[in-house]
Amino acid sequence: MKFYDREEEIVILQENEKLAEKNAMFTVLSGRRRVGKTSLVMKAFEGKQFAYLFVSKDSEALLCGKLQQALEEQLSIQVYGQLTHFRDLFDVIMRESQKRHFTVIFDEFQNLYKVNPAIFSEMQDIWDRTHRESHINLITMGSIRSLMKRIFEDENEPLYGRPTSKFTLRPFTIHVLKQIFRDHAPNYRNEDLLCLYMITGGVAKYVELLMDAGCYTKEKMLNYVCRRDSYFLTEGRDLMNQEFGDESATYFSILQLIAGGSNRRSDIDGTMQKDMGTFLQNLEKNYGLVSRLKPLLSKPNSKTSAYEISDQFLRFWFRFVWPYQSLVERGQLSLLKQNMLRGYEQFTGRTLEQYFQTLVMETGLYTTVGNWWDRKGKNEIDLIALNEFDHTGIAAEVKRNPDKISLSDLQRKVDNLPASEFGRYKLELRAFSIEDM
């Protein structure tokens, strides 16, 4: 699959590289695994002088040997003797950058925690002493959100406040996802687009796998997911084990419950038979894997809330793959696929709501997008988008089948919106179905 999108991110990286000719730049690029960080930097620095250094989970001496060789090959930085400490390697890089301008990219930077946690303090010391005379364009990339957040956003950590640029690489927008699908299958059906969105959520590697395999229909995509050699069968576990470490069992259970529809705090606590508040807070704040949904414009202390897995692929994986690991291990993948098909329509009903919520937000016309429901659960609006500046917005019913949408019912629900929050907004009623994708 060819390279798509990322124009804004490329501009940021190239402008930072240009600025580094005069003053050292330190960029932190985060993003979930497989979202395309490596492809992005390779594209941005085509024809430029840079070193790409992958931080593997080796001993410090072994890692330094690999990185030293890469620096010699890619930037012709000659070092006499064998470096065994990262601080010495980084010192060499920074001193060389005082003589000439170049870019150094550390990929999976958070792995240095496994190598030697003291490295970050040593880097801080060297950076603080040398960066004012340096011409380095330093880029650190990481895919484990909790660790990257800790390294660069915790004020007690040594590298806090050192980066000059920070941004997160997101999955492809729906506009780009549709462009990719059109290029590969101009006559795709909306059902196929919904399935692609459900499985990939716009994550570049997942989209590439399906497009390169010629999986342009719902049937072929689900067949590909359920193949014996499928990358997707183990991807969720690999992602989560990276994040959770020793506490993975509890987090896996909570995510499985949420994906299966038990998304209220009381339901989760009841099933787990203990207070899951700390774990849910970690999933939301530290790992960024779940969102705590509240009715739009509800008060901050509102207890009316539900949890939802933020990542489309993980939402799919924890619903249809993880609970049935015995089928995967026994190779009974036809049964796995049958179960996916059995629950597909109900599951993709909410996926379709998320699709349109995301699509509406991507228009740039609204400042906030979400849904609304009352405490009794009798009145629920699938999508509300508001512009807080001109007090306009839309309220929409979202259903797979357009025949099941009733605008009169929607009007009744809108009339029941609390006037204290929504009274100043003029809402246009809309209907969205799979036909409108």
Coordinates of C-alpha atoms in Angstrom, one line a residue:
M1 CA 0.0 0.0 0.0
K2 CA 1.3 3.4 -0.9
F3 CA 1.9 6.2 1.7
Y4 CA -1.2 8.1 2.5
D5 CA -2.0 11.4 4.3
R6 CA 0.1 12.8 7.2
E7 CA 0.8 16.1 5.4
E8 CA 0.5 18.1 8.6
E9 CA 2.7 15.8 10.6
I10 CA 5.4 15.8 7.9
V11 CA 5.4 19.6 7.9
I12 CA 5.9 19.7 11.7
L13 CA 8.8 17.3 11.4
Q14 CA 10.5 19.0 8.5
E15 CA 10.1 22.5 10.1
N16 CA 11.6 21.2 13.3
E17 CA 14.5 19.7 11.3
K18 CA 15.1 23.1 9.7
L19 CA 15.0 24.9 13.1
A20 CA 17.6 22.4 14.4
E21 CA 20.2 23.8 12.0
K22 CA 20.5 26.8 14.4
N23 CA 19.1 25.4 17.7
A24 CA 18.8 21.9 19.1
M25 CA 15.3 20.4 18.7
F26 CA 13.8 17.6 20.9
T27 CA 10.6 16.1 19.5
V28 CA 8.5 13.5 21.2
L29 CA 6.3 11.5 18.8
S30 CA 3.8 9.1 20.5
G31 CA 1.1 6.8 19.0
R32 CA -0.3 3.4 19.5
R33 CA 1.6 0.5 17.9
R34 CA 1.1 0.0 14.1
V35 CA -0.3 3.5 13.6
G36 CA 2.6 4.4 11.2
K37 CA 5.2 6.4 13.2
T38 CA 8.2 4.7 11.6
S39 CA 6.8 5.1 8.1
L40 CA 6.1 8.8 8.9
V41 CA 9.6 9.7 9.9
M42 CA 11.1 7.8 7.0
K43 CA 8.9 9.7 4.6
A44 CA 9.5 13.1 6.3
F45 CA 13.3 12.7 6.1
E46 CA 13.8 11.2 2.7
G47 CA 17.0 12.6 1.3
K48 CA 18.1 14.0 4.7
Q49 CA 20.9 12.9 6.9
F50 CA 19.5 10.9 9.8
A51 CA 20.1 7.9 12.0
Y52 CA 17.2 5.5 12.9
L53 CA 18.0 3.8 16.2
F54 CA 15.7 1.1 17.5
V55 CA 15.8 0.6 21.3
S56 CA 15.5 -3.1 21.9
K57 CA 15.1 -4.7 25.3
D58 CA 18.7 -5.9 25.5
S59 CA 21.3 -5.5 28.1
E60 CA 22.8 -2.0 28.1
A61 CA 26.1 -3.1 26.7
L62 CA 24.5 -5.1 23.9
L63 CA 22.1 -2.3 23.0
C64 CA 25.0 0.2 22.9
G65 CA 26.9 -2.0 20.6
K66 CA 24.0 -2.2 18.2
L67 CA 23.4 1.6 18.3
Q68 CA 27.1 2.4 18.0
Q69 CA 27.3 0.3 14.8
A70 CA 24.1 2.0 13.4
L71 CA 25.6 5.5 14.1
E72 CA 28.8 4.6 12.3
E73 CA 26.9 3.3 9.3
Q74 CA 24.2 6.0 9.0
L75 CA 26.0 9.1 10.2
S76 CA 29.6 8.1 9.9
I77 CA 30.2 8.9 13.6
Q78 CA 33.4 7.1 14.4
V79 CA 34.0 6.0 18.0
Y80 CA 37.2 4.4 19.2
G81 CA 36.6 1.4 21.4
Q82 CA 33.3 -0.3 22.3
L83 CA 30.7 1.7 24.2
T84 CA 28.9 -0.2 26.9
H85 CA 26.9 2.6 28.6
F86 CA 24.1 4.6 27.0
R87 CA 25.3 7.8 28.6
D88 CA 28.6 7.6 26.7
L89 CA 26.8 6.9 23.5
F90 CA 24.4 9.9 24.0
D91 CA 27.4 12.1 24.9
V92 CA 29.1 11.2 21.7
I93 CA 25.9 12.0 19.7
M94 CA 25.5 15.4 21.4
R95 CA 29.2 16.4 21.0
E96 CA 29.2 15.4 17.3
S97 CA 26.0 17.6 16.9
Q98 CA 27.9 20.6 18.1
K99 CA 30.1 20.3 15.0
R100 CA 27.4 19.5 12.4
H101 CA 23.6 19.2 12.0
F102 CA 21.8 15.9 11.7
T103 CA 18.7 14.0 12.9
V104 CA 18.7 11.1 15.4
I105 CA 15.5 9.0 15.9
F106 CA 15.1 6.7 18.8
D107 CA 12.3 4.3 18.2
E108 CA 10.5 2.6 21.1
F109 CA 12.3 5.0 23.4
Q110 CA 10.3 3.8 26.5
N111 CA 12.2 0.5 26.3
L112 CA 15.1 2.3 28.0
Y113 CA 13.1 1.7 31.3
K114 CA 13.8 -2.0 30.8
V115 CA 17.4 -1.5 29.9
N116 CA 18.4 0.9 32.8
P117 CA 16.0 3.4 34.4
A118 CA 19.0 5.6 35.3
I119 CA 19.5 6.4 31.6
F120 CA 16.9 9.2 31.7
S121 CA 18.7 11.1 34.4
E122 CA 22.0 10.7 32.5
M123 CA 20.4 12.0 29.3
Q124 CA 19.0 15.0 31.2
D125 CA 22.4 15.9 32.5
I126 CA 24.1 15.6 29.1
W127 CA 21.3 17.4 27.3
D128 CA 21.3 20.3 29.8
R129 CA 25.0 20.7 29.4
T130 CA 25.3 20.5 25.6
H131 CA 22.1 21.3 23.8
R132 CA 22.7 25.1 23.6
E133 CA 25.7 24.6 21.3
S134 CA 24.1 21.6 19.5
H135 CA 22.5 21.4 16.1
I136 CA 20.8 18.1 16.7
N137 CA 17.2 17.2 15.6
L138 CA 16.4 14.6 18.3
I139 CA 13.3 12.6 17.9
T140 CA 12.0 10.0 20.5
M141 CA 9.2 7.8 19.5
G142 CA 7.2 5.4 21.6
S143 CA 4.1 3.3 21.5
I144 CA 3.4 2.5 25.1
R145 CA 1.3 5.4 26.2
S146 CA 1.7 5.0 30.0
L147 CA 5.4 5.0 29.9
M148 CA 5.8 7.8 27.4
K149 CA 3.4 9.9 29.5
R150 CA 5.4 9.1 32.6
I151 CA 8.8 9.9 31.0
F152 CA 7.8 13.3 29.5
E153 CA 4.7 14.5 31.4
D154 CA 5.5 13.6 35.0
E155 CA 7.1 16.6 36.6
N156 CA 9.2 14.3 38.9
E157 CA 10.9 12.6 35.9
P158 CA 14.2 13.9 34.7
L159 CA 13.2 14.6 31.1
Y160 CA 10.1 16.6 32.0
G161 CA 10.2 20.0 30.3
R162 CA 13.1 19.1 28.0
P163 CA 11.2 18.4 24.7
T164 CA 10.6 21.4 22.4
S165 CA 7.9 19.6 20.4
K166 CA 5.3 16.9 21.3
F167 CA 2.5 15.4 19.3
T168 CA 0.6 12.1 18.9
L169 CA 0.1 10.3 15.6
R170 CA -3.5 9.3 15.3
P171 CA -5.1 6.6 13.1
F172 CA -6.3 7.7 9.6
T173 CA -9.3 9.9 9.5
I174 CA -12.5 8.5 8.0
H175 CA -11.9 10.7 4.9
V176 CA -8.5 9.1 4.4
L177 CA -9.8 5.6 5.1
K178 CA -12.5 6.1 2.4
Q179 CA -9.8 7.4 0.0
I180 CA -7.7 4.3 0.6
F181 CA -10.7 2.0 0.1
R182 CA -11.7 3.8 -3.1
D183 CA -8.2 3.5 -4.6
H184 CA -8.2 -0.3 -3.9
A185 CA -11.9 -1.1 -4.5
P186 CA -13.8 1.7 -6.2
N187 CA -17.1 -0.2 -6.0
Y188 CA -16.9 -1.0 -2.3
R189 CA -20.2 -1.3 -0.4
N190 CA -21.0 0.7 2.8
E191 CA -21.2 -2.6 4.7
D192 CA -17.6 -3.3 3.6
L193 CA -16.5 0.2 4.8
L194 CA -18.2 -0.4 8.2
C195 CA -16.4 -3.7 8.6
L196 CA -13.0 -2.1 7.7
Y197 CA -13.6 0.6 10.2
M198 CA -14.7 -1.9 12.9
I199 CA -11.5 -4.0 12.5
T200 CA -8.9 -1.3 11.9
G201 CA -10.2 1.9 13.2
G202 CA -7.9 3.6 10.7
V203 CA -4.7 2.1 12.1
A204 CA -2.3 2.1 9.1
K205 CA -0.8 -1.4 9.5
Y206 CA -4.2 -3.1 9.8
V207 CA -5.5 -1.2 6.8
E208 CA -2.4 -2.1 4.8
L209 CA -2.7 -5.8 5.7
L210 CA -6.3 -6.0 4.5
M211 CA -5.8 -4.0 1.4
D212 CA -2.6 -5.8 0.3
A213 CA -4.4 -9.1 0.8
G214 CA -7.2 -8.0 -1.4
C215 CA -9.8 -8.1 1.4
Y216 CA -12.3 -5.6 0.0
T217 CA -15.5 -7.2 1.3
K218 CA -16.9 -7.9 4.7
E219 CA -16.7 -11.6 4.0
K220 CA -13.1 -11.5 2.9
M221 CA -12.1 -9.3 5.9
L222 CA -13.6 -11.7 8.4
N223 CA -12.2 -14.7 6.6
Y224 CA -8.7 -13.0 6.8
V225 CA -9.1 -12.3 10.5
C226 CA -10.1 -15.9 11.2
R227 CA -7.3 -17.5 9.2
R228 CA -5.0 -19.9 11.1
D229 CA -2.0 -17.6 10.4
S230 CA -3.9 -14.4 11.1
Y231 CA -1.9 -11.5 12.5
F232 CA -5.1 -10.2 14.1
L233 CA -5.7 -13.2 16.4
T234 CA -2.8 -12.4 18.6
E235 CA -2.4 -8.7 18.0
G236 CA -4.7 -7.6 20.9
R237 CA -2.8 -9.8 23.4
D238 CA 0.5 -8.5 22.2
L239 CA -0.6 -4.9 22.5
M240 CA -2.0 -5.3 26.0
N241 CA 0.8 -7.4 27.4
Q242 CA 3.2 -4.5 26.5
E243 CA 1.1 -2.1 28.4
F244 CA 0.0 -4.0 31.5
G245 CA 2.8 -6.3 32.5
D246 CA 2.0 -8.3 35.6
E247 CA -1.5 -7.0 36.1
S248 CA -2.8 -8.0 32.7
A249 CA -5.3 -10.6 33.9
T250 CA -7.5 -8.0 35.7
Y251 CA -7.3 -5.5 32.9
F252 CA -8.2 -8.1 30.3
S253 CA -11.2 -9.1 32.3
I254 CA -12.5 -5.5 32.6
L255 CA -12.0 -4.8 28.9
Q256 CA -13.8 -8.0 28.0
L257 CA -16.7 -7.0 30.1
I258 CA -16.9 -3.5 28.6
A259 CA -16.6 -4.9 25.0
G260 CA -19.4 -7.3 25.8
G261 CA -21.8 -4.6 27.0
S262 CA -21.2 -4.5 30.7
N263 CA -20.1 -0.9 30.6
R264 CA -21.5 0.6 33.9
R265 CA -19.3 0.8 36.9
S266 CA -21.9 -1.1 39.0
D267 CA -22.0 -3.9 36.5
I268 CA -18.2 -4.2 36.3
D269 CA -17.8 -4.2 40.1
G270 CA -20.6 -6.7 40.5
T271 CA -19.1 -9.2 38.0
M272 CA -15.6 -8.8 39.3
Q273 CA -16.9 -8.9 42.9
K274 CA -14.7 -6.0 44.1
D275 CA -14.1 -2.3 43.6
M276 CA -12.6 -1.8 40.2
G277 CA -12.3 2.0 40.5
T278 CA -8.5 2.2 40.5
F279 CA -8.2 -0.1 37.5
L280 CA -10.9 1.8 35.5
Q281 CA -9.1 5.1 36.3
N282 CA -5.8 3.6 35.1
L283 CA -7.4 2.4 31.9
E284 CA -8.8 5.9 31.3
K285 CA -6.1 8.2 32.5
N286 CA -2.8 6.3 32.2
Y287 CA -3.4 3.9 29.4
G288 CA -5.9 5.8 27.4
L289 CA -7.7 2.6 26.5
V290 CA -11.2 3.4 27.7
S291 CA -13.3 6.6 27.7
R292 CA -15.8 7.4 30.4
L293 CA -18.9 8.6 28.5
K294 CA -21.3 11.0 30.1
P295 CA -24.5 12.6 28.6
L296 CA -23.3 15.6 26.7
L297 CA -23.2 18.8 28.7
S298 CA -23.9 16.9 32.0
K299 CA -22.3 18.3 35.1
P300 CA -18.7 17.1 35.9
N301 CA -19.9 15.3 39.1
S302 CA -22.7 13.5 37.3
K303 CA -22.9 9.8 38.2
T304 CA -24.6 8.9 35.0
S305 CA -21.8 7.4 33.0
A306 CA -20.7 4.4 31.0
Y307 CA -17.3 3.1 29.9
E308 CA -16.3 2.3 26.3
I309 CA -13.1 1.0 24.7
S310 CA -11.6 3.9 22.7
D311 CA -9.7 1.8 20.2
Q312 CA -11.9 0.3 17.5
F313 CA -9.6 -2.8 16.9
L314 CA -9.4 -3.5 20.6
R315 CA -13.1 -3.1 21.0
F316 CA -13.6 -5.7 18.2
W317 CA -10.8 -8.0 19.6
F318 CA -12.1 -8.1 23.1
R319 CA -15.6 -8.8 21.9
F320 CA -15.0 -11.5 19.4
V321 CA -11.5 -12.9 19.8
W322 CA -10.2 -12.8 23.4
P323 CA -13.2 -14.5 25.1
Y324 CA -12.8 -17.4 22.7
Q325 CA -9.1 -18.2 23.0
S326 CA -9.9 -21.9 23.4
L327 CA -11.3 -21.9 19.8
V328 CA -8.2 -20.1 18.5
E329 CA -5.8 -22.5 20.3
R330 CA -7.7 -25.6 19.0
G331 CA -7.8 -24.1 15.5
Q332 CA -11.6 -24.1 15.4
L333 CA -11.6 -20.8 13.5
S334 CA -14.8 -21.5 11.5
L335 CA -16.7 -21.5 14.8
L336 CA -15.0 -18.2 15.7
K337 CA -16.1 -16.7 12.5
Q338 CA -19.7 -18.0 13.0
N339 CA -19.8 -16.3 16.3
M340 CA -18.6 -13.0 14.8
L341 CA -21.4 -13.2 12.2
R342 CA -23.9 -14.0 14.9
G343 CA -23.1 -10.9 16.9
Y344 CA -22.1 -8.7 14.0
E345 CA -25.2 -6.6 13.4
Q346 CA -25.8 -5.8 17.0
F347 CA -22.1 -4.9 17.6
T348 CA -21.8 -2.7 14.5
G349 CA -24.9 -0.8 15.5
R350 CA -22.7 1.0 18.1
T351 CA -19.8 1.0 15.7
L352 CA -21.9 3.0 13.2
E353 CA -22.7 5.5 15.9
Q354 CA -19.0 6.0 16.6
Y355 CA -18.4 6.3 12.9
F356 CA -20.8 9.2 12.5
Q357 CA -19.7 10.8 15.7
T358 CA -16.1 10.8 14.4
L359 CA -17.2 11.9 10.9
V360 CA -19.2 14.8 12.3
M361 CA -16.3 15.9 14.5
E362 CA -13.9 15.7 11.5
T363 CA -16.0 18.3 9.7
G364 CA -14.6 21.0 12.0
L365 CA -18.0 22.6 12.3
Y366 CA -18.7 21.6 15.9
T367 CA -16.8 22.1 19.2
T368 CA -18.2 19.1 21.0
V369 CA -19.8 15.8 19.8
G370 CA -21.3 13.0 21.9
N371 CA -24.5 11.4 22.8
W372 CA -27.1 11.9 25.5
W373 CA -29.3 9.8 27.7
D374 CA -31.4 10.4 30.8
R375 CA -30.9 8.6 34.2
K376 CA -33.8 6.3 33.6
G377 CA -32.5 5.2 30.2
K378 CA -35.8 6.0 28.5
N379 CA -34.6 8.9 26.3
E380 CA -31.4 8.3 24.4
I381 CA -30.0 10.4 21.5
D382 CA -27.3 8.6 19.5
L383 CA -25.5 11.8 18.3
I384 CA -25.5 15.4 19.4
A385 CA -23.0 17.9 17.9
L386 CA -22.8 21.4 19.2
N387 CA -21.1 24.6 18.1
E388 CA -20.7 26.6 21.4
F389 CA -19.8 29.8 19.5
D390 CA -23.0 30.3 17.4
H391 CA -25.2 28.0 19.5
T392 CA -26.2 25.7 16.6
G393 CA -26.0 21.9 16.4
I394 CA -27.5 18.7 15.2
A395 CA -29.3 15.8 17.0
A396 CA -29.3 12.6 15.1
E397 CA -30.7 9.1 15.2
V398 CA -28.2 6.5 14.0
K399 CA -29.4 3.0 12.9
R400 CA -28.1 0.4 10.5
N401 CA -31.6 0.2 8.9
P402 CA -33.0 3.6 7.8
D403 CA -36.5 2.2 8.1
K404 CA -36.1 2.0 11.8
I405 CA -35.4 5.7 12.2
S406 CA -38.3 7.9 13.4
L407 CA -37.7 11.7 13.4
S408 CA -40.9 12.2 15.4
D409 CA -39.4 10.0 18.2
L410 CA -36.2 11.9 17.9
Q411 CA -38.1 15.2 18.2
R412 CA -39.8 14.0 21.4
K413 CA -36.3 13.1 22.8
V414 CA -34.9 16.5 21.9
D415 CA -37.9 18.2 23.6
N416 CA -36.9 16.3 26.8
L417 CA -33.4 17.7 26.8
P418 CA -32.7 19.8 29.9
A419 CA -33.3 23.4 29.0
S420 CA -30.6 24.5 31.5
E421 CA -28.0 23.0 29.3
F422 CA -29.5 22.8 25.8
G423 CA -32.0 25.7 25.8
R424 CA -29.7 28.1 24.0
Y425 CA -28.9 25.7 21.1
K426 CA -30.9 25.4 17.9
L427 CA -30.7 21.8 17.0
E428 CA -31.4 20.4 13.5
L429 CA -32.7 16.9 13.4
R430 CA -30.8 14.4 11.2
A431 CA -31.0 10.7 10.4
F432 CA -27.9 8.6 9.7
S433 CA -27.9 5.0 8.5
I434 CA -25.5 2.7 6.8
E435 CA -26.7 4.2 3.5
D436 CA -25.2 7.5 4.5
M437 CA -21.7 6.4 5.2

